[in-house]
XYZ file of N, CA, C and O in Angstrom:
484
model
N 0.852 -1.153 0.000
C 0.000 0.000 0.000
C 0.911 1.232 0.000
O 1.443 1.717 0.999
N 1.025 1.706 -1.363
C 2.188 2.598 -1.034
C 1.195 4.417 -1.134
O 0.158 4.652 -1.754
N 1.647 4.935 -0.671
C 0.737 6.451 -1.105
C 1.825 7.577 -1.627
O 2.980 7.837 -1.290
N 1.213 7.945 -2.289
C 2.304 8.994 -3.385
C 2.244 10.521 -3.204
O 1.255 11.205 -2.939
N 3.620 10.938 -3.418
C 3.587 12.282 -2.624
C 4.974 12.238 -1.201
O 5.708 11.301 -0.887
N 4.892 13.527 -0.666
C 6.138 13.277 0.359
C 5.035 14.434 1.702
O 4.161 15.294 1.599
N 5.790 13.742 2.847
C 5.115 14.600 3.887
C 5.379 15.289 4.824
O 6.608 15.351 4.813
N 5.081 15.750 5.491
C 5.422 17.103 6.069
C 4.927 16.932 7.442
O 3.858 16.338 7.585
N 5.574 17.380 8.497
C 4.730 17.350 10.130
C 3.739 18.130 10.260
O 3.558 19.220 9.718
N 3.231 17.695 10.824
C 1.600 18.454 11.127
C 1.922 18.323 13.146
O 2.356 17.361 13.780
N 1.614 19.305 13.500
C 1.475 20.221 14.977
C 0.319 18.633 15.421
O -0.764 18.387 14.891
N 0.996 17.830 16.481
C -0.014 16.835 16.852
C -0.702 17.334 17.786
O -1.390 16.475 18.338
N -0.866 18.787 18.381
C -2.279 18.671 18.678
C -3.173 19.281 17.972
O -4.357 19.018 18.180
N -2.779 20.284 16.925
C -3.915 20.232 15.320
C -4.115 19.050 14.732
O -4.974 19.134 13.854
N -3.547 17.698 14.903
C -4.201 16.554 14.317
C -5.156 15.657 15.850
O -6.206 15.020 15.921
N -4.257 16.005 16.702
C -5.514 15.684 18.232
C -7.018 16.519 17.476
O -7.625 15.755 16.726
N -7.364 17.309 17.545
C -8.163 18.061 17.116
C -8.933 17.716 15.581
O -10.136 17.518 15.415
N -8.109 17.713 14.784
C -8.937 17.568 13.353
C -9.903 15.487 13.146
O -10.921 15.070 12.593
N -8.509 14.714 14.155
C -9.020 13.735 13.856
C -9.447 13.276 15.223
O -9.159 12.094 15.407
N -10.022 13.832 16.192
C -10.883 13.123 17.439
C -11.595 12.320 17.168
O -11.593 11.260 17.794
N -12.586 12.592 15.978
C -13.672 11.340 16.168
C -13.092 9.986 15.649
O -13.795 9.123 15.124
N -11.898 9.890 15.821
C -10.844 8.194 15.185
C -10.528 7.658 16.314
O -10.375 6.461 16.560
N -10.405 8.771 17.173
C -9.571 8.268 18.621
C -10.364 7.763 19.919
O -11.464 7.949 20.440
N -9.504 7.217 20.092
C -10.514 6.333 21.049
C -9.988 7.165 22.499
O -9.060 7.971 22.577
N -10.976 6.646 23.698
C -10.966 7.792 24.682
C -9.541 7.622 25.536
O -8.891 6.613 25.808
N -9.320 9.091 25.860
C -7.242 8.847 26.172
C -6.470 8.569 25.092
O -5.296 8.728 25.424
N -6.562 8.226 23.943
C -5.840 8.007 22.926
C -5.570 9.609 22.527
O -6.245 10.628 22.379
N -3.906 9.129 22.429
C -3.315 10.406 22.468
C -2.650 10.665 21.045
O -2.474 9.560 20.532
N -2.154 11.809 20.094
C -1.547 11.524 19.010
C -0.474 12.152 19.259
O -0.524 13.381 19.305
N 0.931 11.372 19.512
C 2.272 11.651 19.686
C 2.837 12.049 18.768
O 3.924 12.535 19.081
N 2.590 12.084 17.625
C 3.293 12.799 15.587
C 2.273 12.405 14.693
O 1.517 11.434 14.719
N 2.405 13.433 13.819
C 1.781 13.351 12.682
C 1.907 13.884 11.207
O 2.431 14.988 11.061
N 1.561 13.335 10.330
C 2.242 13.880 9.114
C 1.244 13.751 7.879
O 0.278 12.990 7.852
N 1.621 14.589 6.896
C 0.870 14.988 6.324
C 1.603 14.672 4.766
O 2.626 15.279 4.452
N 0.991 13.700 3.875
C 0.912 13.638 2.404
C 0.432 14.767 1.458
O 0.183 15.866 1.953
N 0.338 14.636 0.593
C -0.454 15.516 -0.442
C -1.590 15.465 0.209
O -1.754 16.445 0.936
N -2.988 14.188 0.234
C -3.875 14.403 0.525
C -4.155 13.217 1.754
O -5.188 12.810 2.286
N -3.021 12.953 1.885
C -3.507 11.824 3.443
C -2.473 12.092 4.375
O -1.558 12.907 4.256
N -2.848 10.897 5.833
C -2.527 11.450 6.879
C -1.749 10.347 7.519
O -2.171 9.232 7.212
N -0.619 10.365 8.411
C -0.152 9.076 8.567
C -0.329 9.935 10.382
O 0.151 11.059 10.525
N -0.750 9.517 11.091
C -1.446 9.759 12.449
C 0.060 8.425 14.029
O 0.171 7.207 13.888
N 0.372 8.748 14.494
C 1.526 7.666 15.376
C 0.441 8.566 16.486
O 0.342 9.789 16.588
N -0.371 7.398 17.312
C -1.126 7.654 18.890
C -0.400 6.676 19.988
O 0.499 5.837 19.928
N -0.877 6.976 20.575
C -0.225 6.169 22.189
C -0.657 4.390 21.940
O -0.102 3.446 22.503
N -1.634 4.321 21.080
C -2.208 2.786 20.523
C -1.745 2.048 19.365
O -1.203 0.944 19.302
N -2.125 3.029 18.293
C -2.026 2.534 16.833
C -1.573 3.524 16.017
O -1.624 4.670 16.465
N -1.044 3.307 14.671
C -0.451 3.857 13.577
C -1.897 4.129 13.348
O -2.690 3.602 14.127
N -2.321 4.837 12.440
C -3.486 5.272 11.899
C -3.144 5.728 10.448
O -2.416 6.720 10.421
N -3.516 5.212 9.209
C -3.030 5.977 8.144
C -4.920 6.436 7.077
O -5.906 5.862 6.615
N -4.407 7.628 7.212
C -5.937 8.060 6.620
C -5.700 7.917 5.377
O -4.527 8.200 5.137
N -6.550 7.462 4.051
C -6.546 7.446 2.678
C -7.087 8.657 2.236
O -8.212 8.174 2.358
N -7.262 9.517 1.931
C -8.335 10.251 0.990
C -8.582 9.350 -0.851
O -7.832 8.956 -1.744
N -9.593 9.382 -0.681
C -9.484 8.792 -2.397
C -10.321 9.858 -3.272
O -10.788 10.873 -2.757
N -10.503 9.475 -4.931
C -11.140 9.671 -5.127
C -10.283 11.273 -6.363
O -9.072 11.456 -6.237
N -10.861 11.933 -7.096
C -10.864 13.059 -7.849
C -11.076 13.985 -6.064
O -10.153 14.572 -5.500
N -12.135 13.894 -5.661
C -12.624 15.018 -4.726
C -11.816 15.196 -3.762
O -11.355 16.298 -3.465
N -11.443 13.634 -2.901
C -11.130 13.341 -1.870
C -12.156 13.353 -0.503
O -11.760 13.482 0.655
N -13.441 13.201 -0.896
C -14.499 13.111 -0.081
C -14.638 11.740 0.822
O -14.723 11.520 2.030
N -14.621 10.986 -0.287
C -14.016 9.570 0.482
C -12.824 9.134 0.605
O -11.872 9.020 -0.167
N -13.120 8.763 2.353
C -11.658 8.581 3.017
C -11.907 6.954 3.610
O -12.939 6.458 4.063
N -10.776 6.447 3.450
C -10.325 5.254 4.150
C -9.617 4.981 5.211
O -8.437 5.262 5.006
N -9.870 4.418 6.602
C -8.956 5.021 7.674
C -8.439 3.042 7.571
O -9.016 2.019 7.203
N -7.126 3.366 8.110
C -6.610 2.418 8.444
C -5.824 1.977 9.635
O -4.607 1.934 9.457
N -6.295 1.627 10.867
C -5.609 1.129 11.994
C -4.881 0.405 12.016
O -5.171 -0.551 11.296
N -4.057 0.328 12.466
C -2.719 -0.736 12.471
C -2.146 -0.988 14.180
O -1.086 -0.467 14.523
N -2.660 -1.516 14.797
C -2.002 -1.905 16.029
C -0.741 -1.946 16.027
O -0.272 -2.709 15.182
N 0.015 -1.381 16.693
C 1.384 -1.444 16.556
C 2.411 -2.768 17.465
O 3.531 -2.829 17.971
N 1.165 -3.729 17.262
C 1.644 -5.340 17.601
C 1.924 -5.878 16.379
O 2.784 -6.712 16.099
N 1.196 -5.381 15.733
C 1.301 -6.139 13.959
C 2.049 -5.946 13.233
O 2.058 -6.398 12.088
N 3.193 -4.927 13.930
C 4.385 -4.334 12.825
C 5.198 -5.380 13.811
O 5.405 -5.469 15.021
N 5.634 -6.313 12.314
C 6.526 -7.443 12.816
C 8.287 -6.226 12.815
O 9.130 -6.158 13.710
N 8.265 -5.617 11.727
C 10.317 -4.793 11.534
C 9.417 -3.693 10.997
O 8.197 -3.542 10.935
N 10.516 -2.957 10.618
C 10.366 -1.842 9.974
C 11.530 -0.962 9.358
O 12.305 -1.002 10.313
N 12.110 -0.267 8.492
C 13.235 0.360 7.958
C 13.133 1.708 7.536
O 12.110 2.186 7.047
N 14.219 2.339 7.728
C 14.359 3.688 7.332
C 15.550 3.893 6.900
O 16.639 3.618 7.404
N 15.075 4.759 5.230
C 16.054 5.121 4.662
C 16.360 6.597 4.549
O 15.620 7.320 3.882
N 17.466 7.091 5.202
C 17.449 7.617 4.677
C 17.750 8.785 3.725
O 18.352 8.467 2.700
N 17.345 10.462 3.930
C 17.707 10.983 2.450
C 19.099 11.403 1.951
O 19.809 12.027 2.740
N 19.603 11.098 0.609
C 20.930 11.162 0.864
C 21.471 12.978 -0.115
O 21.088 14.135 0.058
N 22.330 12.443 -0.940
C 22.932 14.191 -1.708
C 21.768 14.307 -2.484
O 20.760 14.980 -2.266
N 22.079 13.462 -3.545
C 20.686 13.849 -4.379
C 19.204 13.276 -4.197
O 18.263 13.806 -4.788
N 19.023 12.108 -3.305
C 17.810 11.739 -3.451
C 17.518 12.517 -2.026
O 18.015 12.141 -0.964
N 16.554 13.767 -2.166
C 16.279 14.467 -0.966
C 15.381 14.198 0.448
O 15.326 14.781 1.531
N 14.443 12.550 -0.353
C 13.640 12.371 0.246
C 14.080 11.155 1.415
O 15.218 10.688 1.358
N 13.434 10.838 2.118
C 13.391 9.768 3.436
C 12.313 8.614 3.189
O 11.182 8.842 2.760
N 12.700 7.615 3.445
C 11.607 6.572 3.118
C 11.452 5.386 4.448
O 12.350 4.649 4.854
N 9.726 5.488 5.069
C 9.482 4.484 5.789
C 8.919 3.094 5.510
O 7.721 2.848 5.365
N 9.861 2.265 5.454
C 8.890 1.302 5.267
C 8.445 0.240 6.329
O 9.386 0.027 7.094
N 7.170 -0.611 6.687
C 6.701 -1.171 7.905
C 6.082 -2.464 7.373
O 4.926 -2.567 6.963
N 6.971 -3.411 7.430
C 6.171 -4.966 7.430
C 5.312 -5.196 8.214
O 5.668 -4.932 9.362
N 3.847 -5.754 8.090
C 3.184 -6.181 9.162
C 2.732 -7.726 9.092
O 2.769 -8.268 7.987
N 2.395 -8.311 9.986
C 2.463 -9.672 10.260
C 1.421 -10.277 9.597
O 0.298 -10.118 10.077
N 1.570 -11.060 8.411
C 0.738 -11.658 7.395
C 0.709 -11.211 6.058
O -0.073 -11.539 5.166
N 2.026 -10.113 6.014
C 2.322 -9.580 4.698
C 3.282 -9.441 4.415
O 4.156 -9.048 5.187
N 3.504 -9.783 2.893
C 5.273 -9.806 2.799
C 5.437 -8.590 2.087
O 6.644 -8.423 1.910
N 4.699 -7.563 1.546
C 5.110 -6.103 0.733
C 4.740 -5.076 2.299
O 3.755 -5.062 3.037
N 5.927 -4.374 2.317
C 6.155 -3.478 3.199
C 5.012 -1.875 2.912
O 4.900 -1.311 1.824
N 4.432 -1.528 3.980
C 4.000 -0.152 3.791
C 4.559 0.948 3.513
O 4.880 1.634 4.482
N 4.792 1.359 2.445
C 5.915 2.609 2.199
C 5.466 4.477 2.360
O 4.369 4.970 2.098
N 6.542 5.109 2.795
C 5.826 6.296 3.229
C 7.266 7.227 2.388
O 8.406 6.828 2.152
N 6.919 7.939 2.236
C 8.082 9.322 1.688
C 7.652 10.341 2.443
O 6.506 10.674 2.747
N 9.075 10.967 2.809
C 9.235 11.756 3.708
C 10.096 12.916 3.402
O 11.250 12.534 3.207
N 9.926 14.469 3.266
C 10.493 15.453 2.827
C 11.963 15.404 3.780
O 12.173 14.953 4.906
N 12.562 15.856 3.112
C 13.543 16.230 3.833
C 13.673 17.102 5.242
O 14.513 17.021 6.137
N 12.730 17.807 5.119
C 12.463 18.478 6.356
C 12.022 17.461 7.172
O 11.166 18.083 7.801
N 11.999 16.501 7.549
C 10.822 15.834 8.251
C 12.117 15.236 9.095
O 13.141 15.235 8.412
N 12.242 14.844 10.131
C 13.372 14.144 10.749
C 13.153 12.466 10.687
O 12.481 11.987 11.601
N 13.630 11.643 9.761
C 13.253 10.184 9.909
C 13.545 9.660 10.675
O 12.982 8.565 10.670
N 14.523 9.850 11.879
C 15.040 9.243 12.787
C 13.573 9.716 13.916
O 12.917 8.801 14.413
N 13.237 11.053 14.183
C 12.109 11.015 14.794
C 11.163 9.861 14.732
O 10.836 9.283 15.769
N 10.752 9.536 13.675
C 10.065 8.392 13.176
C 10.055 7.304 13.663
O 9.129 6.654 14.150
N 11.570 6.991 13.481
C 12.288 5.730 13.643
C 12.261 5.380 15.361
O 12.269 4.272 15.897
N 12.222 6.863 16.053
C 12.231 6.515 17.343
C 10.750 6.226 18.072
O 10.494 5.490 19.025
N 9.677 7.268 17.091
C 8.119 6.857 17.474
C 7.955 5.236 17.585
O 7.854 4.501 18.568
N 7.966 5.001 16.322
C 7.810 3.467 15.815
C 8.762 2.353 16.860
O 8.338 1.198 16.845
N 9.919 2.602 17.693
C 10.731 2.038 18.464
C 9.856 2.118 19.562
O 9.302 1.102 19.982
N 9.654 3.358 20.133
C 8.799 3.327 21.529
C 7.696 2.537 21.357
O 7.708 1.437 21.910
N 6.307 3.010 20.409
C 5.608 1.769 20.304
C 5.291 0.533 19.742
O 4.160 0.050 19.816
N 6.170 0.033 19.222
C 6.201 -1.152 18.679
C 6.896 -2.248 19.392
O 6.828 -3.404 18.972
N 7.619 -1.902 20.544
C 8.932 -2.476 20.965
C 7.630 -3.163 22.373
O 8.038 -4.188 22.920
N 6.367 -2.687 22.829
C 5.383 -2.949 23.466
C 5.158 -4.288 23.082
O 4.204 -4.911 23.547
């Protein structure tokens, strides 16, 4: 499931806020980031990756991911010329990794350390 485009941090408590009605009660959103038109959400529970589809983007697809189900995960990342950062997250019963692109601005090691704290649970 790869989504196209590169992303950018979004202020997690403007995504506490925009996406409450996903979160479950006390569920907290520790980072968040922002695609062209979707959302990759890291809470105190689960990865959350929002889809927008569509020409409009009216319909959205949310996707929970318990962060028990991420068997590894890898980060590459950006080097001289390739500017971008890349996450990718195996989960348990799949052998094609979830891939994410990440601007250069974005710190992948931040990432790398979200995904360490809760996955390592």
């Amino acid at each position: 499931m790869a989504l196209f485009g590169n992303a950018h941090t979004i202020n997690p408590a403007t995504a506490q806020q925009d996406y409450a009605r996903l979160l479950g009660q006390g569920e907290q959103i520790h980072a968040a980031y922002q695609l062209i038109r979707d959302s990759i959400l890291f809470t105190d529970r689960r990865l959350i990756l929002v889809d927008k589809q569509g020409i409009t983007g009216k319909k959205t697809e949310y996707h929970s991911i318990p962060y028990r189900s991420i068997t590894h995960f890898a980060v590459e990342t950006a080097g001289t010329f390739d500017l971008d950062a890349e996450l990718k997250i195996w989960l348990s019963g799949a052998s094609v990794p979830i891939q994410k692109t990440f601007t250069k601005g974005v710190d992948i090691y931040e990432v790398q350390a979200i995904l360490t704290q809760f996955a390592a649970r």
